[in-house]
Coordinates of C-alpha atoms in Angstrom, one line a residue:
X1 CA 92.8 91.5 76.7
X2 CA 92.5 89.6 79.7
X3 CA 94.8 86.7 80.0
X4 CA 95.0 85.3 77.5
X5 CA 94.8 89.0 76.8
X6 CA 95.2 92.6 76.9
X7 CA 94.7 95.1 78.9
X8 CA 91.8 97.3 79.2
X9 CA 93.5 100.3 79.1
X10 CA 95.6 99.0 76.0
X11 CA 92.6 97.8 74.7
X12 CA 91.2 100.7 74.3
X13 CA 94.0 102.2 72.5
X14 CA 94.9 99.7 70.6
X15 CA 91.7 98.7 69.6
X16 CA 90.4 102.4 68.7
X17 CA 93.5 102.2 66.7
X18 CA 92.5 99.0 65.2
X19 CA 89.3 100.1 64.2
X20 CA 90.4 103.5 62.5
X21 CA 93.1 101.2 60.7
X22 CA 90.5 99.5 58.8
X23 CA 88.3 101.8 58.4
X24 CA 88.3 101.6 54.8
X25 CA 87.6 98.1 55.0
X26 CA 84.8 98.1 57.0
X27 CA 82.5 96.2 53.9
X28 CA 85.3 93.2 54.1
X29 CA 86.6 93.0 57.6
X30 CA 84.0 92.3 60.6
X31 CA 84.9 93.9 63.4
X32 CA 85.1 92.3 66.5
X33 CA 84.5 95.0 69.6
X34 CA 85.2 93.8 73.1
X35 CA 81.5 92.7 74.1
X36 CA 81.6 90.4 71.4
X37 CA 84.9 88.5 72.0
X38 CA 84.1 86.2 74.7
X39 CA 85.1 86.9 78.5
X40 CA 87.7 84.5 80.2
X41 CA 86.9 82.1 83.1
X42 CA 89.6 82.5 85.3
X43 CA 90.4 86.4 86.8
X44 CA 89.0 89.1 85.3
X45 CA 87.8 92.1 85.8
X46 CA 86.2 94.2 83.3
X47 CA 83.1 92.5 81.8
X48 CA 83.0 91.4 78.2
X49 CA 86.9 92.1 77.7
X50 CA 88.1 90.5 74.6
X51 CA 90.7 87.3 75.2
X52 CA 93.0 84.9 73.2
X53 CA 92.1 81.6 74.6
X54 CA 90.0 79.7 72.3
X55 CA 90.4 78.6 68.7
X56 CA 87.8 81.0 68.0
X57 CA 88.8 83.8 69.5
X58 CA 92.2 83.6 68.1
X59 CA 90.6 83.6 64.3
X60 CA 88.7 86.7 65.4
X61 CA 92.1 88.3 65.7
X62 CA 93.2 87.3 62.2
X63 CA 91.8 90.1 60.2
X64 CA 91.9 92.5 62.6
X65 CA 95.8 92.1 63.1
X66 CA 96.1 91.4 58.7
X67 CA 94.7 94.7 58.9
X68 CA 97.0 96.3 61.1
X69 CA 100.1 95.4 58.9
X70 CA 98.6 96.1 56.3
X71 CA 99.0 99.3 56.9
X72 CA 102.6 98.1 58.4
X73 CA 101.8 98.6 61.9
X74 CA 103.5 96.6 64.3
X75 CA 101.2 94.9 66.7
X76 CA 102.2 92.9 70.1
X77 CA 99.4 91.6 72.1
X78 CA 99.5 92.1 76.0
X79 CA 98.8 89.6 77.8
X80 CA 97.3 89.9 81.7
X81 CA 95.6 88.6 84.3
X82 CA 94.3 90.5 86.6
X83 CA 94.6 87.9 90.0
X84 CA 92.9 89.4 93.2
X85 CA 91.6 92.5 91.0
X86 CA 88.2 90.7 90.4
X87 CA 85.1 89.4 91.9
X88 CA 82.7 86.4 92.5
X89 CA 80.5 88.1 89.9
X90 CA 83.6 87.4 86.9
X91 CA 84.4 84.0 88.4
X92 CA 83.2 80.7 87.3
X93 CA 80.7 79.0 89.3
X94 CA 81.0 82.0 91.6
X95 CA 84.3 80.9 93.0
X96 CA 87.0 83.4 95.0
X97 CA 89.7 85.8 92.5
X98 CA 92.9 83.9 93.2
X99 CA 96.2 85.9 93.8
X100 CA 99.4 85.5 95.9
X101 CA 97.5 86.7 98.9
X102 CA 94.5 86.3 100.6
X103 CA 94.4 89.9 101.5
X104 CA 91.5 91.6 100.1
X105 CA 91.2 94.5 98.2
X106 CA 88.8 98.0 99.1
X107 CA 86.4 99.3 96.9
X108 CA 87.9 101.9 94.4
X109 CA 87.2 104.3 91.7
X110 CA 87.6 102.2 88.4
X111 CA 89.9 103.1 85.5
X112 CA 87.6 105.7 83.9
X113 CA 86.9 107.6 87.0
X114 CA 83.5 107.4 86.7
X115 CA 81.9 104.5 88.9
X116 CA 83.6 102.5 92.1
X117 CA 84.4 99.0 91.8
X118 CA 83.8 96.1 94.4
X119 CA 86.1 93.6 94.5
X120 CA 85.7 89.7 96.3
X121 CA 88.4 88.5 98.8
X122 CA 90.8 86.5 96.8
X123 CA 92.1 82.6 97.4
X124 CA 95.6 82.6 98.1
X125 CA 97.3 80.0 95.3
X126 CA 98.8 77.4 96.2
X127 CA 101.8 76.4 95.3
X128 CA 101.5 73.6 93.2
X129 CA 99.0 75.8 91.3
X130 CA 101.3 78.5 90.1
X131 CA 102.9 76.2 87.5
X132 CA 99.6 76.4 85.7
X133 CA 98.7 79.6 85.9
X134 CA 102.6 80.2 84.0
X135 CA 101.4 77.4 81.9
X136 CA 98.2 79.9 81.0
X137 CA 100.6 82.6 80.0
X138 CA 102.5 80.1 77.8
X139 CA 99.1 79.1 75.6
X140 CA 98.7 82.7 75.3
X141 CA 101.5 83.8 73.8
X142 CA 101.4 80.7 71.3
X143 CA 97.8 81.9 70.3
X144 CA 98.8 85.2 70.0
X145 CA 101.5 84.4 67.4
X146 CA 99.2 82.0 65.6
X147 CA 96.9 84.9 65.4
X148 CA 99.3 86.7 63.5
X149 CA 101.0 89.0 66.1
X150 CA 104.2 90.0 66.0
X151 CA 104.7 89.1 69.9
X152 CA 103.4 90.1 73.2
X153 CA 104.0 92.4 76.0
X154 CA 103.5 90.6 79.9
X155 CA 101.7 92.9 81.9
X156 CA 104.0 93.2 85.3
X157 CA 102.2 96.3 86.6
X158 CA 99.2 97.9 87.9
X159 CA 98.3 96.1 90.9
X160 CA 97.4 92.8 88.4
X161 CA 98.5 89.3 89.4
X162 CA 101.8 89.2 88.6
X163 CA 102.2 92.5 90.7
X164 CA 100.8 90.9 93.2
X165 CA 103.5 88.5 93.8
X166 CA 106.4 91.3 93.2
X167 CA 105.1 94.2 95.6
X168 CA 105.8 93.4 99.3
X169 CA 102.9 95.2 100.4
X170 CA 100.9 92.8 98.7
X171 CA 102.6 88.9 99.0
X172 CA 102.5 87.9 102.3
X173 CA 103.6 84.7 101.0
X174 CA 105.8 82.2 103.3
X175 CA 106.8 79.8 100.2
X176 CA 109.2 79.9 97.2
X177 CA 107.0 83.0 95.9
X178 CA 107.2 85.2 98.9
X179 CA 109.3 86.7 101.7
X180 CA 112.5 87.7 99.6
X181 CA 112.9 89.7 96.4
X182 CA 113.9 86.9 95.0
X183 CA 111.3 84.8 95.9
X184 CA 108.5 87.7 95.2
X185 CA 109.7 88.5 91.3
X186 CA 110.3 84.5 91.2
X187 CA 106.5 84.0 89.5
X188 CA 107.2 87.2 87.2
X189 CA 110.5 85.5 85.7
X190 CA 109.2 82.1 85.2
X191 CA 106.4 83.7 83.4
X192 CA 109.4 85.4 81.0
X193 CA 111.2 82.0 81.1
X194 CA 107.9 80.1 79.6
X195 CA 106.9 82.9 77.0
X196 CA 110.7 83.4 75.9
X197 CA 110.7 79.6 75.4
X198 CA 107.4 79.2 73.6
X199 CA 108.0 82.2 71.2
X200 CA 111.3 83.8 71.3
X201 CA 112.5 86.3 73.2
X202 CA 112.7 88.6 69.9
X203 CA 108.8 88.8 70.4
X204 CA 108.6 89.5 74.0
X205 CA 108.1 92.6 76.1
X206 CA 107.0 93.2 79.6
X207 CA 105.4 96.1 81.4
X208 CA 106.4 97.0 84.9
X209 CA 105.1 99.5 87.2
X210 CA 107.4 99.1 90.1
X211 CA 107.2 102.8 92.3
X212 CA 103.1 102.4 91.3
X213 CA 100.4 101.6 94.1
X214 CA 97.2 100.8 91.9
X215 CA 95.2 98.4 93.3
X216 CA 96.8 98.4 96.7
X217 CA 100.0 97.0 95.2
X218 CA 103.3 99.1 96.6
X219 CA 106.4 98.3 97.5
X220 CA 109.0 99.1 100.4
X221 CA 111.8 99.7 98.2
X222 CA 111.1 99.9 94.6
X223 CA 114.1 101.2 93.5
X224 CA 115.2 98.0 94.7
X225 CA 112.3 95.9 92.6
X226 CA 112.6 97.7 89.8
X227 CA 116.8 97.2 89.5
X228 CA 116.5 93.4 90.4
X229 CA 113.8 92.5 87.7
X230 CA 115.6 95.0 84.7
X231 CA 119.5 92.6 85.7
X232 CA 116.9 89.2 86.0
X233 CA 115.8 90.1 82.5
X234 CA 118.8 90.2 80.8
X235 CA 119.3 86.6 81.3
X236 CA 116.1 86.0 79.0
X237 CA 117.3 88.5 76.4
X238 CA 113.3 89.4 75.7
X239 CA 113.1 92.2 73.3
X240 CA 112.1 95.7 75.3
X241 CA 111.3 96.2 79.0
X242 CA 108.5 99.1 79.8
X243 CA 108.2 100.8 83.1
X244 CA 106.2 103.4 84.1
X245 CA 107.3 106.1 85.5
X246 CA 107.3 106.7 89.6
X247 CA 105.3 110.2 89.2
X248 CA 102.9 107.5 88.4
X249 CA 102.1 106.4 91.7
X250 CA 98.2 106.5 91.3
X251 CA 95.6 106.6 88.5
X252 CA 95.8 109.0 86.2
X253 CA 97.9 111.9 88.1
X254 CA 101.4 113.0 88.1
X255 CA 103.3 113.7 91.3
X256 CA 107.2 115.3 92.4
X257 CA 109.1 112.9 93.2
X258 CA 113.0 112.7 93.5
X259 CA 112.7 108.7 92.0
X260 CA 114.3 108.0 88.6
X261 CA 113.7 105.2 85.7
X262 CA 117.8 105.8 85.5
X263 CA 119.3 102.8 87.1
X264 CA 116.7 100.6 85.3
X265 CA 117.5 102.1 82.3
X266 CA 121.1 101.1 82.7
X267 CA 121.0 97.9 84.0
X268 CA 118.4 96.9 81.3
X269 CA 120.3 95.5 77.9
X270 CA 117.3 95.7 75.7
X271 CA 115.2 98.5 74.6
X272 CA 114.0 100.5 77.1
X273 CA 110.5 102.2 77.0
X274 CA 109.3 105.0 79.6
X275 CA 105.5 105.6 80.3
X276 CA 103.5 107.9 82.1
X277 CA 102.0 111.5 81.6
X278 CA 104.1 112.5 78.7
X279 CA 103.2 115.1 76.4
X280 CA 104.8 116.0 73.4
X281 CA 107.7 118.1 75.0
X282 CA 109.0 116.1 77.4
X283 CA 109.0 112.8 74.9
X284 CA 111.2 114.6 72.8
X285 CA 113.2 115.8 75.7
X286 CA 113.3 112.4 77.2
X287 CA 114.5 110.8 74.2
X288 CA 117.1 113.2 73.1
X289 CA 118.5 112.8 76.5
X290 CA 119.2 109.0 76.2
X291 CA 116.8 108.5 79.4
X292 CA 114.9 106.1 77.7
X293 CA 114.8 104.9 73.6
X294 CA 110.9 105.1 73.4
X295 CA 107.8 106.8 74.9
X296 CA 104.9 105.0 75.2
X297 CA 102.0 106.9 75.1
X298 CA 98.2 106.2 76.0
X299 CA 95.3 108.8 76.9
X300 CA 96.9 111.2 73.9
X301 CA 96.7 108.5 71.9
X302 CA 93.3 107.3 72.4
X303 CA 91.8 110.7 71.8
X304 CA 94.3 111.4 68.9
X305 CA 94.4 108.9 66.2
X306 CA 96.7 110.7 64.0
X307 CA 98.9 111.9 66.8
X308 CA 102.1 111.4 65.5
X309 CA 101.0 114.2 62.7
X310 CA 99.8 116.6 65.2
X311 CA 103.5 115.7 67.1
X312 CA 105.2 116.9 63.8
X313 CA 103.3 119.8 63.2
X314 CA 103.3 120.9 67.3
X315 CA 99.1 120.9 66.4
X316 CA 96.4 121.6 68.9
X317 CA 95.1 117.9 70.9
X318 CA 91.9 116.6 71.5
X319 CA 91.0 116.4 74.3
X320 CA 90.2 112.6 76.1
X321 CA 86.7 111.6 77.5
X322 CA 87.7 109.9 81.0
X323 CA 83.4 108.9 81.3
X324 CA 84.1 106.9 77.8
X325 CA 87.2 105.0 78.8
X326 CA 86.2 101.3 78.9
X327 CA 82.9 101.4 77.7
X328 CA 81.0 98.6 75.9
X329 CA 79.9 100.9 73.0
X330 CA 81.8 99.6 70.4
X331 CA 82.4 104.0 68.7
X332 CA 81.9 105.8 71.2
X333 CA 85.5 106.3 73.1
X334 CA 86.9 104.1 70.3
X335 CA 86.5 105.8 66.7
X336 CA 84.6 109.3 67.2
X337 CA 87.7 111.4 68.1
X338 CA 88.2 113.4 64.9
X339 CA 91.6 113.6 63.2
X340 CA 93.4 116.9 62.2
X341 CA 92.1 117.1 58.6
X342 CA 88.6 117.2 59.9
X343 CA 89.1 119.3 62.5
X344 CA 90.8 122.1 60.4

């Protein structure tokens, strides 16, 4: 959902998961896909992504998340905004992405490694314009609670705005917001600060990608970045912080690498989730070793509705579709991967 919003990629796993959830109430519920939820005004960069904005859009969400704990899921909502990630085409009135640079991006295969995309230069923000655009996180997080989730997760990572401001490679900033690491995760914190104070830190998460270089977006020393924002947090007490691991340094592929979610781990007072190429193994593995207190999975989960089951029962996996990631089809990629019992 873009901000207001979620994720792509968690959109589609969420909202395949959504849709198998209420299945069974299909005659009752109406079921909002992405194409139909409205598309936001300010950054964003896949088209007709669902959002969180607008009165209307947030009783769209009612049945959808009555549904999910129903079934007693739990359901956050992640919130993003996708900054310099964009382009005129997305933007109102044609206008420039805005990010913490003016730097822009080069073309580059999208999410479902299918088709490139083209992205506009950006407009660097000014300063006395980032207050809003926390203020934009804030509104979101209220309408995501008065939608009836049970909080939100900030999306720190992936080359998106608020990684834009953190990764030196990217903010080339001379004010408050750039230079030091300080200044750089400065944006990221007060963007904690004004969701903690609008919700309560019980119902916030954040995602961070810090040894990641999606969109452009790395970092000199991320052991460094990723240490500094896991101590900042504890000051917020915000329920779980979520990194992804550094073999995850591009899209979609694992790599060696001698780096370590460790010191993050242990600096971080809340729950700590891991992410990033895990398979059933090395969750266990990784959890049994105290390296992290949950996995976070996403591609396995997408093509594998009833994966947990076919976790217990060490069961063959389906295998994902990467040509149906992020499609507008509102089954195809979403609902059609069988579970276990029909595959039998």
């Amino acid at each position: 959902m873009d901000l207001p919003g979620k994720d792509a990629g968690a959109l589609k796993q969420t909202e395949g998961r959504e849709k198998i959830l209420v299945r069974k109430k299909m005659a009752e519920i109406p079921l909002l896909t992405p194409y139909k939820m409205g598309k936001f005004l300010l950054s964003h960069r896949y088209p007709e992504t669902p959002g969180i904005w607008t009165k209307e859009q947030v009783e769209a969400w009612k049945p959808i998340v009555d549904a999910v704990h129903e079934k007693g899921g739990i359901f956050f909502c992640q919130l993003w905004h996708v900054g310099r990630v964009s382009n005129y085409g997305f933007q109102p009135n044609g206008q420039a992405p805005i990010s913490s640079t003016d730097k822009p991006l080069t073309p580059q295969l999208r999410a479902s490694g299918v088709d490139v995309a083209e992205f506009s230069p950006p407009r660097r923000l000014r300063t006395d314009e980032i207050p809003q655009i926390v203020q934009d996180f804030r509104v979101a997080a209220r309408n995501a609670i008065e939608a009836g989730f049970d909080g939100v997760e900030i999306h720190g990572a992936h080359g998106y705005l608020i990684d834009q401001f953190l990764k030196d490679q990217v903010n080339d900033r001379t004010d408050k917001y750039g230079g030091s690491l300080e200044n750089r995760c400065r944006f990221a914190l007060e963007v904690v600060e004004a969701v903690v104070d609008e919700i309560g830190a019980d119902k916030v998460g954040i995602r961070l990608s810090p040894f990641a270089n999606y969109s452009e977006s790395g970092d000199s020393n991320p052991e460094a970045l990723g240490l500094y924002m896991a101590e900042s947090l504890n000051k917020y007490g915000i329920l779980y912080c979520h990194m992804v691991e550094p073999r995850m340094v591009t899209l979609g592929e694992k790599f060696e690498t001698p780096h370590s979610l460790v010191p993050m781990r242990k600096a971080f007072k809340g729950t700590f989730i891991a992410a990033g190429g895990y398979g059933r193994e090395d969750g266990n593995k990784t959890i049994a070793s105290g390296y992290a207190d949950l996995v976070a999975y996403g591609r396995l989960f997408l093509a594998n509705p009833d994966l947990p089951r076919r976790f217990e029962l060490n069961a063959p996996l389906n295998k994902y579709d990467r040509n149906t990631f992020y499609s507008l089809d509102p089954v195809v990629g979403y609902t059609d991967y069988p579970f276990l019992e029909s595959t039998a």
